PDB file of C-alpha atoms in Angstrom:
ATOM      1  CA  MET A 261       0.000   0.000   0.000  1.00 49.00           C
ATOM      2  CA  GLN A 262       2.822   2.366   0.871  1.00 49.00           C
ATOM      3  CA  THR A 263       4.456   1.647  -2.491  1.00 52.00           C
ATOM      4  CA  ALA A 264       1.220   2.487  -4.296  1.00 46.00           C
ATOM      5  CA  LYS A 265       0.937   5.764  -2.379  1.00 49.00           C
ATOM      6  CA  SER A 266       4.505   6.706  -3.257  1.00 51.00           C
ATOM      7  CA  PHE A 267       3.932   5.909  -6.915  1.00 46.00           C
ATOM      8  CA  ALA A 268       0.726   7.913  -7.008  1.00 46.00           C
ATOM      9  CA  PHE A 269       2.418  10.872  -5.321  1.00 47.00           C
ATOM     10  CA  LEU A 270       5.249  10.851  -7.846  1.00 47.00           C
ATOM     11  CA  ALA A 271       2.731  10.505 -10.663  1.00 47.00           C
ATOM     12  CA  LEU A 272       0.818  13.536  -9.393  1.00 46.00           C
ATOM     13  CA  ILE A 273       4.042  15.534  -9.329  1.00 48.00           C
ATOM     14  CA  CYS A 274       4.572  14.559 -12.985  1.00 48.00           C
ATOM     15  CA  VAL A 275       1.105  15.843 -13.884  1.00 43.00           C
ATOM     16  CA  LEU A 276       1.530  19.138 -12.059  1.00 47.00           C
ATOM     17  CA  GLY A 277       5.057  19.649 -13.333  1.00 48.00           C
ATOM     18  CA  SER A 278       4.163  18.974 -16.938  1.00 44.00           C
ATOM     19  CA  ALA A 279       1.084  21.198 -16.772  1.00 44.00           C
ATOM     20  CA  SER A 280       2.884  24.190 -15.262  1.00 44.00           C
ATOM     21  CA  PRO A 281       3.816  26.719 -17.984  1.00 48.00           C
ATOM     22  CA  SER A 282       7.261  28.270 -18.200  1.00 52.00           C
ATOM     23  CA  HIS A 283       7.113  32.050 -17.850  1.00 59.00           C
ATOM     24  CA  ALA A 284      10.525  32.751 -19.419  1.00 77.00           C
ATOM     25  CA  ALA A 285      10.095  34.470 -22.770  1.00 91.00           C
ATOM     26  CA  THR A 286      11.451  32.868 -25.927  1.00 93.00           C
ATOM     27  CA  VAL A 287      13.606  35.226 -28.000  1.00 94.00           C
ATOM     28  CA  TYR A 288      13.236  35.292 -31.793  1.00 95.00           C
ATOM     29  CA  THR A 289      15.738  36.971 -34.106  1.00 93.00           C
ATOM     30  CA  ASN A 290      14.050  35.464 -37.172  1.00 93.00           C
ATOM     31  CA  GLU A 291      10.941  37.382 -38.157  1.00 93.00           C
ATOM     32  CA  THR A 292       9.332  34.419 -39.946  1.00 94.00           C
ATOM     33  CA  ALA A 293       9.744  32.175 -36.895  1.00 94.00           C
ATOM     34  CA  PHE A 294       8.161  34.882 -34.713  1.00 95.00           C
ATOM     35  CA  VAL A 295       5.198  35.187 -37.065  1.00 94.00           C
ATOM     36  CA  ASN A 296       4.712  31.415 -37.041  1.00 94.00           C
ATOM     37  CA  ALA A 297       4.660  31.395 -33.212  1.00 94.00           C
ATOM     38  CA  THR A 298       2.151  34.244 -32.863  1.00 96.00           C
ATOM     39  CA  THR A 299      -1.197  35.463 -34.090  1.00 94.00           C
ATOM     40  CA  GLY A 300      -2.910  38.804 -34.631  1.00 92.00           C
ATOM     41  CA  GLY A 301       0.308  40.764 -35.177  1.00 92.00           C
ATOM     42  CA  ALA A 302      -0.230  44.537 -35.561  1.00 94.00           C
ATOM     43  CA  VAL A 303       2.649  46.655 -36.906  1.00 94.00           C
ATOM     44  CA  THR A 304       3.118  50.244 -35.694  1.00 93.00           C
ATOM     45  CA  ASP A 305       5.506  52.697 -37.342  1.00 91.00           C
ATOM     46  CA  PHE A 306       6.165  56.406 -36.761  1.00 88.00           C
ATOM     47  CA  GLN A 307       5.052  58.025 -39.983  1.00 84.00           C
ATOM     48  CA  GLY A 308       2.913  61.136 -39.789  1.00 78.00           C
ATOM     49  CA  ILE A 309       2.938  61.642 -36.018  1.00 79.00           C
ATOM     50  CA  LEU A 310       4.763  65.001 -36.175  1.00 75.00           C
ATOM     51  CA  THR A 311       3.039  68.196 -37.256  1.00 72.00           C
ATOM     52  CA  PRO A 312       4.767  70.486 -39.770  1.00 70.00           C
ATOM     53  CA  GLU A 313       5.467  72.902 -36.907  1.00 70.00           C
ATOM     54  CA  GLN A 314       7.370  70.203 -34.993  1.00 70.00           C
ATOM     55  CA  ARG A 315       9.732  69.561 -37.872  1.00 67.00           C
ATOM     56  CA  VAL A 316      12.863  71.673 -37.470  1.00 65.00           C
ATOM     57  CA  SER A 317      14.877  70.456 -40.463  1.00 61.00           C
ATOM     58  CA  PRO A 318      14.704  67.897 -43.287  1.00 55.00           C
ATOM     59  CA  GLY A 319      16.968  65.600 -41.256  1.00 54.00           C
ATOM     60  CA  TYR A 320      16.735  65.821 -37.481  1.00 56.00           C
ATOM     61  CA  VAL A 321      13.052  66.579 -37.068  1.00 62.00           C
ATOM     62  CA  GLY A 322      12.304  67.070 -33.418  1.00 69.00           C
ATOM     63  CA  LYS A 323      12.024  65.794 -29.898  1.00 74.00           C
ATOM     64  CA  LEU A 324       8.889  64.513 -28.221  1.00 78.00           C
ATOM     65  CA  ASP A 325       8.088  64.005 -24.580  1.00 80.00           C
ATOM     66  CA  PRO A 326       6.701  60.561 -23.808  1.00 87.00           C
ATOM     67  CA  PHE A 327       4.056  59.880 -26.426  1.00 88.00           C
ATOM     68  CA  SER A 328       1.620  57.130 -27.365  1.00 90.00           C
ATOM     69  CA  ILE A 329       0.302  55.527 -30.519  1.00 91.00           C
ATOM     70  CA  GLY A 330      -2.860  53.671 -29.627  1.00 91.00           C
ATOM     71  CA  THR A 331      -2.114  51.554 -26.549  1.00 93.00           C
ATOM     72  CA  ILE A 332       1.678  51.674 -27.023  1.00 95.00           C
ATOM     73  CA  SER A 333       3.708  54.357 -25.209  1.00 94.00           C
ATOM     74  CA  PHE A 334       7.301  55.444 -25.795  1.00 93.00           C
ATOM     75  CA  SER A 335       9.584  57.124 -23.271  1.00 91.00           C
ATOM     76  CA  GLY A 336      13.298  57.812 -23.692  1.00 86.00           C
ATOM     77  CA  ALA A 337      16.231  58.655 -21.499  1.00 81.00           C
ATOM     78  CA  PRO A 338      17.604  61.133 -20.689  1.00 75.00           C
ATOM     79  CA  GLU A 339      14.756  63.473 -19.775  1.00 74.00           C
ATOM     80  CA  ASN A 340      12.050  61.041 -20.948  1.00 73.00           C
ATOM     81  CA  ALA A 341      12.573  62.442 -24.446  1.00 76.00           C
ATOM     82  CA  VAL A 342      12.412  60.618 -27.765  1.00 83.00           C
ATOM     83  CA  ASN A 343      13.921  62.015 -30.947  1.00 81.00           C
ATOM     84  CA  ILE A 344      12.207  61.451 -34.273  1.00 81.00           C
ATOM     85  CA  ASN A 345      14.571  61.601 -37.227  1.00 78.00           C
ATOM     86  CA  ARG A 346      14.010  61.664 -40.967  1.00 72.00           C
ATOM     87  CA  ALA A 347      17.621  61.572 -42.162  1.00 66.00           C
ATOM     88  CA  GLY A 348      18.374  58.655 -44.489  1.00 63.00           C
ATOM     89  CA  LEU A 349      18.636  55.764 -42.060  1.00 60.00           C
ATOM     90  CA  ASN A 350      20.455  53.417 -44.428  1.00 59.00           C
ATOM     91  CA  GLY A 351      22.522  56.022 -46.314  1.00 54.00           C
ATOM     92  CA  PRO A 352      21.955  59.297 -48.214  1.00 50.00           C
ATOM     93  CA  SER A 353      19.805  57.624 -50.887  1.00 54.00           C
ATOM     94  CA  ASP A 354      17.522  55.911 -48.372  1.00 61.00           C
ATOM     95  CA  PRO A 355      13.821  56.908 -48.537  1.00 61.00           C
ATOM     96  CA  GLN A 356      13.028  59.596 -46.012  1.00 69.00           C
ATOM     97  CA  VAL A 357      10.981  57.906 -43.272  1.00 75.00           C
ATOM     98  CA  ASP A 358      10.492  58.781 -39.626  1.00 82.00           C
ATOM     99  CA  TYR A 359      12.115  56.614 -36.963  1.00 85.00           C
ATOM    100  CA  LEU A 360      12.847  56.850 -33.243  1.00 87.00           C
ATOM    101  CA  VAL A 361      16.397  57.573 -32.083  1.00 82.00           C
ATOM    102  CA  ASN A 362      17.856  58.407 -28.679  1.00 78.00           C
ATOM    103  CA  PRO A 363      18.776  61.990 -27.726  1.00 73.00           C
ATOM    104  CA  TYR A 364      22.551  62.511 -27.564  1.00 70.00           C
ATOM    105  CA  SER A 365      23.385  63.735 -24.064  1.00 76.00           C
ATOM    106  CA  PRO A 366      27.034  63.230 -22.962  1.00 79.00           C
ATOM    107  CA  GLY A 367      27.346  61.762 -19.485  1.00 81.00           C
ATOM    108  CA  ASN A 368      23.830  60.353 -19.435  1.00 80.00           C
ATOM    109  CA  ALA A 369      22.469  56.879 -19.988  1.00 79.00           C
ATOM    110  CA  SER A 370      20.450  56.384 -23.131  1.00 84.00           C
ATOM    111  CA  SER A 371      17.442  54.085 -23.242  1.00 88.00           C
ATOM    112  CA  LEU A 372      13.979  53.647 -24.695  1.00 91.00           C
ATOM    113  CA  THR A 373      11.104  52.110 -22.746  1.00 94.00           C
ATOM    114  CA  ILE A 374       8.075  50.855 -24.645  1.00 95.00           C
ATOM    115  CA  THR A 375       4.987  50.102 -22.561  1.00 96.00           C
ATOM    116  CA  PHE A 376       1.821  48.409 -23.771  1.00 96.00           C
ATOM    117  CA  ALA A 377      -1.277  46.545 -22.648  1.00 96.00           C
ATOM    118  CA  PRO A 378      -0.466  43.079 -21.248  1.00 96.00           C
ATOM    119  CA  THR A 379       0.607  40.908 -24.161  1.00 96.00           C
ATOM    120  CA  THR A 380       2.351  37.585 -24.770  1.00 95.00           C
ATOM    121  CA  ALA A 381       4.286  38.578 -27.901  1.00 96.00           C
ATOM    122  CA  PHE A 382       6.091  41.768 -28.902  1.00 97.00           C
ATOM    123  CA  GLY A 383       8.828  42.603 -31.383  1.00 97.00           C
ATOM    124  CA  VAL A 384      10.876  45.557 -32.629  1.00 96.00           C
ATOM    125  CA  TYR A 385      12.827  46.390 -35.760  1.00 94.00           C
ATOM    126  CA  PHE A 386      16.017  48.043 -34.563  1.00 90.00           C
ATOM    127  CA  THR A 387      19.342  49.350 -35.735  1.00 85.00           C
ATOM    128  CA  THR A 388      21.907  51.968 -34.695  1.00 80.00           C
ATOM    129  CA  LEU A 389      23.351  55.171 -36.106  1.00 76.00           C
ATOM    130  CA  PHE A 390      26.946  55.369 -37.327  1.00 69.00           C
ATOM    131  CA  ASN A 391      28.680  52.623 -35.309  1.00 69.00           C
ATOM    132  CA  ALA A 392      27.393  49.171 -34.418  1.00 73.00           C
ATOM    133  CA  THR A 393      26.208  49.350 -30.806  1.00 80.00           C
ATOM    134  CA  ASN A 394      25.503  46.693 -28.204  1.00 86.00           C
ATOM    135  CA  VAL A 395      21.844  46.973 -27.157  1.00 89.00           C
ATOM    136  CA  ASP A 396      20.408  45.386 -23.999  1.00 93.00           C
ATOM    137  CA  PHE A 397      16.751  44.352 -24.302  1.00 95.00           C
ATOM    138  CA  LYS A 398      14.821  43.792 -21.074  1.00 95.00           C
ATOM    139  CA  LEU A 399      11.202  42.705 -20.633  1.00 96.00           C
ATOM    140  CA  SER A 400       9.066  43.545 -17.608  1.00 95.00           C
ATOM    141  CA  ASP A 401       9.188  39.822 -16.667  1.00 93.00           C
ATOM    142  CA  GLY A 402      12.985  40.033 -16.253  1.00 92.00           C
ATOM    143  CA  THR A 403      13.966  38.402 -19.550  1.00 93.00           C
ATOM    144  CA  THR A 404      17.163  40.110 -20.771  1.00 93.00           C
ATOM    145  CA  ILE A 405      19.245  39.656 -23.912  1.00 93.00           C
ATOM    146  CA  SER A 406      22.039  41.650 -25.550  1.00 92.00           C
ATOM    147  CA  GLU A 407      22.299  42.130 -29.307  1.00 89.00           C
ATOM    148  CA  THR A 408      24.684  44.159 -31.461  1.00 86.00           C
ATOM    149  CA  GLY A 409      22.722  46.505 -33.672  1.00 82.00           C
ATOM    150  CA  PRO A 410      23.650  46.835 -37.352  1.00 82.00           C
ATOM    151  CA  ALA A 411      26.102  49.535 -38.376  1.00 75.00           C
ATOM    152  CA  TYR A 412      24.991  52.608 -40.324  1.00 72.00           C
ATOM    153  CA  GLY A 413      23.902  51.642 -43.828  1.00 71.00           C
ATOM    154  CA  ASP A 414      22.845  48.096 -42.916  1.00 77.00           C
ATOM    155  CA  PRO A 415      19.146  47.114 -42.842  1.00 81.00           C
ATOM    156  CA  ALA A 416      17.283  47.103 -39.545  1.00 85.00           C
ATOM    157  CA  GLU A 417      17.155  43.784 -37.696  1.00 90.00           C
ATOM    158  CA  PHE A 418      14.245  42.129 -35.917  1.00 94.00           C
ATOM    159  CA  ILE A 419      14.024  40.843 -32.360  1.00 95.00           C
ATOM    160  CA  GLY A 420      10.841  39.453 -30.831  1.00 96.00           C
ATOM    161  CA  PHE A 421       9.726  37.937 -27.528  1.00 96.00           C
ATOM    162  CA  VAL A 422       7.031  35.300 -27.003  1.00 96.00           C
ATOM    163  CA  SER A 423       5.903  34.102 -23.566  1.00 94.00           C
ATOM    164  CA  ASN A 424       3.203  32.007 -21.912  1.00 91.00           C
ATOM    165  CA  ALA A 425       2.785  34.794 -19.341  1.00 92.00           C
ATOM    166  CA  ALA A 426       1.809  38.361 -20.220  1.00 94.00           C
ATOM    167  CA  PHE A 427       4.362  41.191 -19.988  1.00 96.00           C
ATOM    168  CA  THR A 428       3.858  44.946 -20.242  1.00 97.00           C
ATOM    169  CA  SER A 429       7.095  46.667 -21.278  1.00 97.00           C
ATOM    170  CA  LEU A 430      10.328  46.369 -23.234  1.00 96.00           C
ATOM    171  CA  THR A 431      13.394  48.539 -22.567  1.00 95.00           C
ATOM    172  CA  LEU A 432      16.314  49.099 -24.958  1.00 93.00           C
ATOM    173  CA  ASP A 433      19.460  50.287 -23.176  1.00 90.00           C
ATOM    174  CA  VAL A 434      22.754  51.291 -24.831  1.00 87.00           C
ATOM    175  CA  GLY A 435      24.602  52.617 -21.770  1.00 83.00           C
ATOM    176  CA  VAL A 436      26.165  56.012 -21.109  1.00 83.00           C
ATOM    177  CA  CYS A 437      26.918  58.506 -23.851  1.00 77.00           C
ATOM    178  CA  ALA A 438      30.571  59.546 -23.395  1.00 77.00           C
ATOM    179  CA  SER A 439      30.590  62.497 -25.826  1.00 73.00           C
ATOM    180  CA  ASP A 440      28.922  63.866 -28.939  1.00 69.00           C
ATOM    181  CA  THR A 441      31.386  61.900 -31.055  1.00 69.00           C
ATOM    182  CA  ASP A 442      31.239  58.728 -28.958  1.00 70.00           C
ATOM    183  CA  CYS A 443      27.578  58.170 -28.197  1.00 75.00           C
ATOM    184  CA  PRO A 444      25.975  54.747 -28.569  1.00 78.00           C
ATOM    185  CA  SER A 445      22.562  54.816 -30.163  1.00 78.00           C
ATOM    186  CA  TRP A 446      19.332  52.912 -30.477  1.00 81.00           C
ATOM    187  CA  VAL A 447      17.046  53.268 -33.452  1.00 85.00           C
ATOM    188  CA  VAL A 448      13.563  51.750 -33.715  1.00 91.00           C
ATOM    189  CA  THR A 449      11.807  51.816 -37.078  1.00 88.00           C
ATOM    190  CA  LYS A 450       8.600  49.938 -36.122  1.00 92.00           C
ATOM    191  CA  VAL A 451       7.150  47.603 -33.501  1.00 95.00           C
ATOM    192  CA  VAL A 452       4.889  44.537 -33.607  1.00 95.00           C
ATOM    193  CA  ASP A 453       2.287  43.694 -30.956  1.00 95.00           C
ATOM    194  CA  ALA A 454       0.890  40.139 -31.187  1.00 94.00           C
ATOM    195  CA  SER A 455      -0.304  37.170 -29.132  1.00 94.00           C
ATOM    196  CA  ALA A 456       1.468  33.885 -28.529  1.00 92.00           C
ATOM    197  CA  ILE A 457      -0.114  30.787 -29.996  1.00 86.00           C
ATOM    198  CA  THR A 458      -0.924  28.347 -27.168  1.00 66.00           C
ATOM    199  CA  PRO A 459       1.952  25.849 -27.231  1.00 54.00           C
ATOM    200  CA  VAL A 460       1.191  22.169 -27.912  1.00 44.00           C
ATOM    201  CA  PRO A 461       2.868  19.854 -25.367  1.00 45.00           C
ATOM    202  CA  GLU A 462       5.843  17.922 -26.707  1.00 41.00           C
ATOM    203  CA  PRO A 463       5.664  14.087 -26.860  1.00 47.00           C
ATOM    204  CA  SER A 464       7.765  13.763 -23.695  1.00 48.00           C
ATOM    205  CA  THR A 465       5.340  16.052 -21.855  1.00 47.00           C
ATOM    206  CA  TRP A 466       2.377  14.000 -23.048  1.00 42.00           C
ATOM    207  CA  ALA A 467       4.125  10.850 -21.787  1.00 53.00           C
ATOM    208  CA  MET A 468       4.616  12.368 -18.329  1.00 57.00           C
ATOM    209  CA  MET A 469       0.983  13.449 -18.173  1.00 52.00           C
ATOM    210  CA  VAL A 470      -0.279   9.987 -19.210  1.00 56.00           C
ATOM    211  CA  LEU A 471       1.979   8.353 -16.619  1.00 59.00           C
ATOM    212  CA  GLY A 472       0.724  10.741 -13.948  1.00 55.00           C
ATOM    213  CA  PHE A 473      -2.953  10.175 -14.666  1.00 56.00           C
ATOM    214  CA  ALA A 474      -2.393   6.409 -14.861  1.00 59.00           C
ATOM    215  CA  GLY A 475      -0.773   6.434 -11.417  1.00 57.00           C
ATOM    216  CA  VAL A 476      -3.582   8.462  -9.869  1.00 51.00           C
ATOM    217  CA  GLY A 477      -6.141   6.148 -11.485  1.00 60.00           C
ATOM    218  CA  ALA A 478      -4.341   3.043 -10.219  1.00 55.00           C
ATOM    219  CA  MET A 479      -4.382   4.343  -6.655  1.00 60.00           C
ATOM    220  CA  ALA A 480      -8.097   5.172  -6.859  1.00 57.00           C
ATOM    221  CA  TYR A 481      -8.852   1.694  -8.212  1.00 54.00           C
ATOM    222  CA  ARG A 482      -6.812   0.060  -5.418  1.00 59.00           C
ATOM    223  CA  ARG A 483      -8.705   2.036  -2.792  1.00 59.00           C
ATOM    224  CA  ARG A 484     -12.060   0.960  -4.246  1.00 58.00           C
ATOM    225  CA  LYS A 485     -10.919  -2.690  -4.327  1.00 52.00           C
ATOM    226  CA  VAL A 486      -9.716  -2.618  -0.720  1.00 48.00           C
ATOM    227  CA  GLY A 487     -12.960  -0.958   0.354  1.00 52.00           C
ATOM    228  CA  SER A 488     -15.082  -3.637  -1.317  1.00 54.00           C
ATOM    229  CA  LEU A 489     -13.088  -6.451   0.396  1.00 51.00           C
ATOM    230  CA  ILE A 490     -13.572  -4.866   3.815  1.00 56.00           C
ATOM    231  CA  ALA A 491     -17.278  -4.459   3.225  1.00 56.00           C
TER     232      ALA A 491
END
């Protein structure tokens, strides 16, 4: 009887363990793989959010305080400011499109925080200005990864996060700006808000669940049998 109890207890642990979702986000650097793992993706870019009065030159076009597009908010550091630039991102002949870039402020850290309604999948298209820069990405759930952004003239790269548990923000951090000529940068050209597709358990997980339920069933059957003999 004791052996049966021990087996049933271990089987129950298997069931609970296999059913418990992992809350660590999965990182995708391949856009196609991210799309295949999510649904309902909505792309947001930064075209047309500045008025003509806010544009100060054909290139560098202005600085915004924290601002929102729909349910997505953007706040930069230092001073919570976000620059919007229209200079050719990928070289002088690049089409003139608006993108977010950090303010250059020597001696200050430079970061961008994107906040949004609770979601299970979010991605950004990012690059850097002038020199390739190491960018730290951090989710509100604690998931952190470092990536080197493309150098000036290279296409923007994609990074996405998919989780079983909802998260509400993503921060890009490039560290402290040493001087006007040595300032790391982040550039974001567009973002994607989506939902994770409910993962299907792997065969090994199914096996653990079947074993667990079988053990619990065996213990229940044994109890019924013992009860009928006593009666």
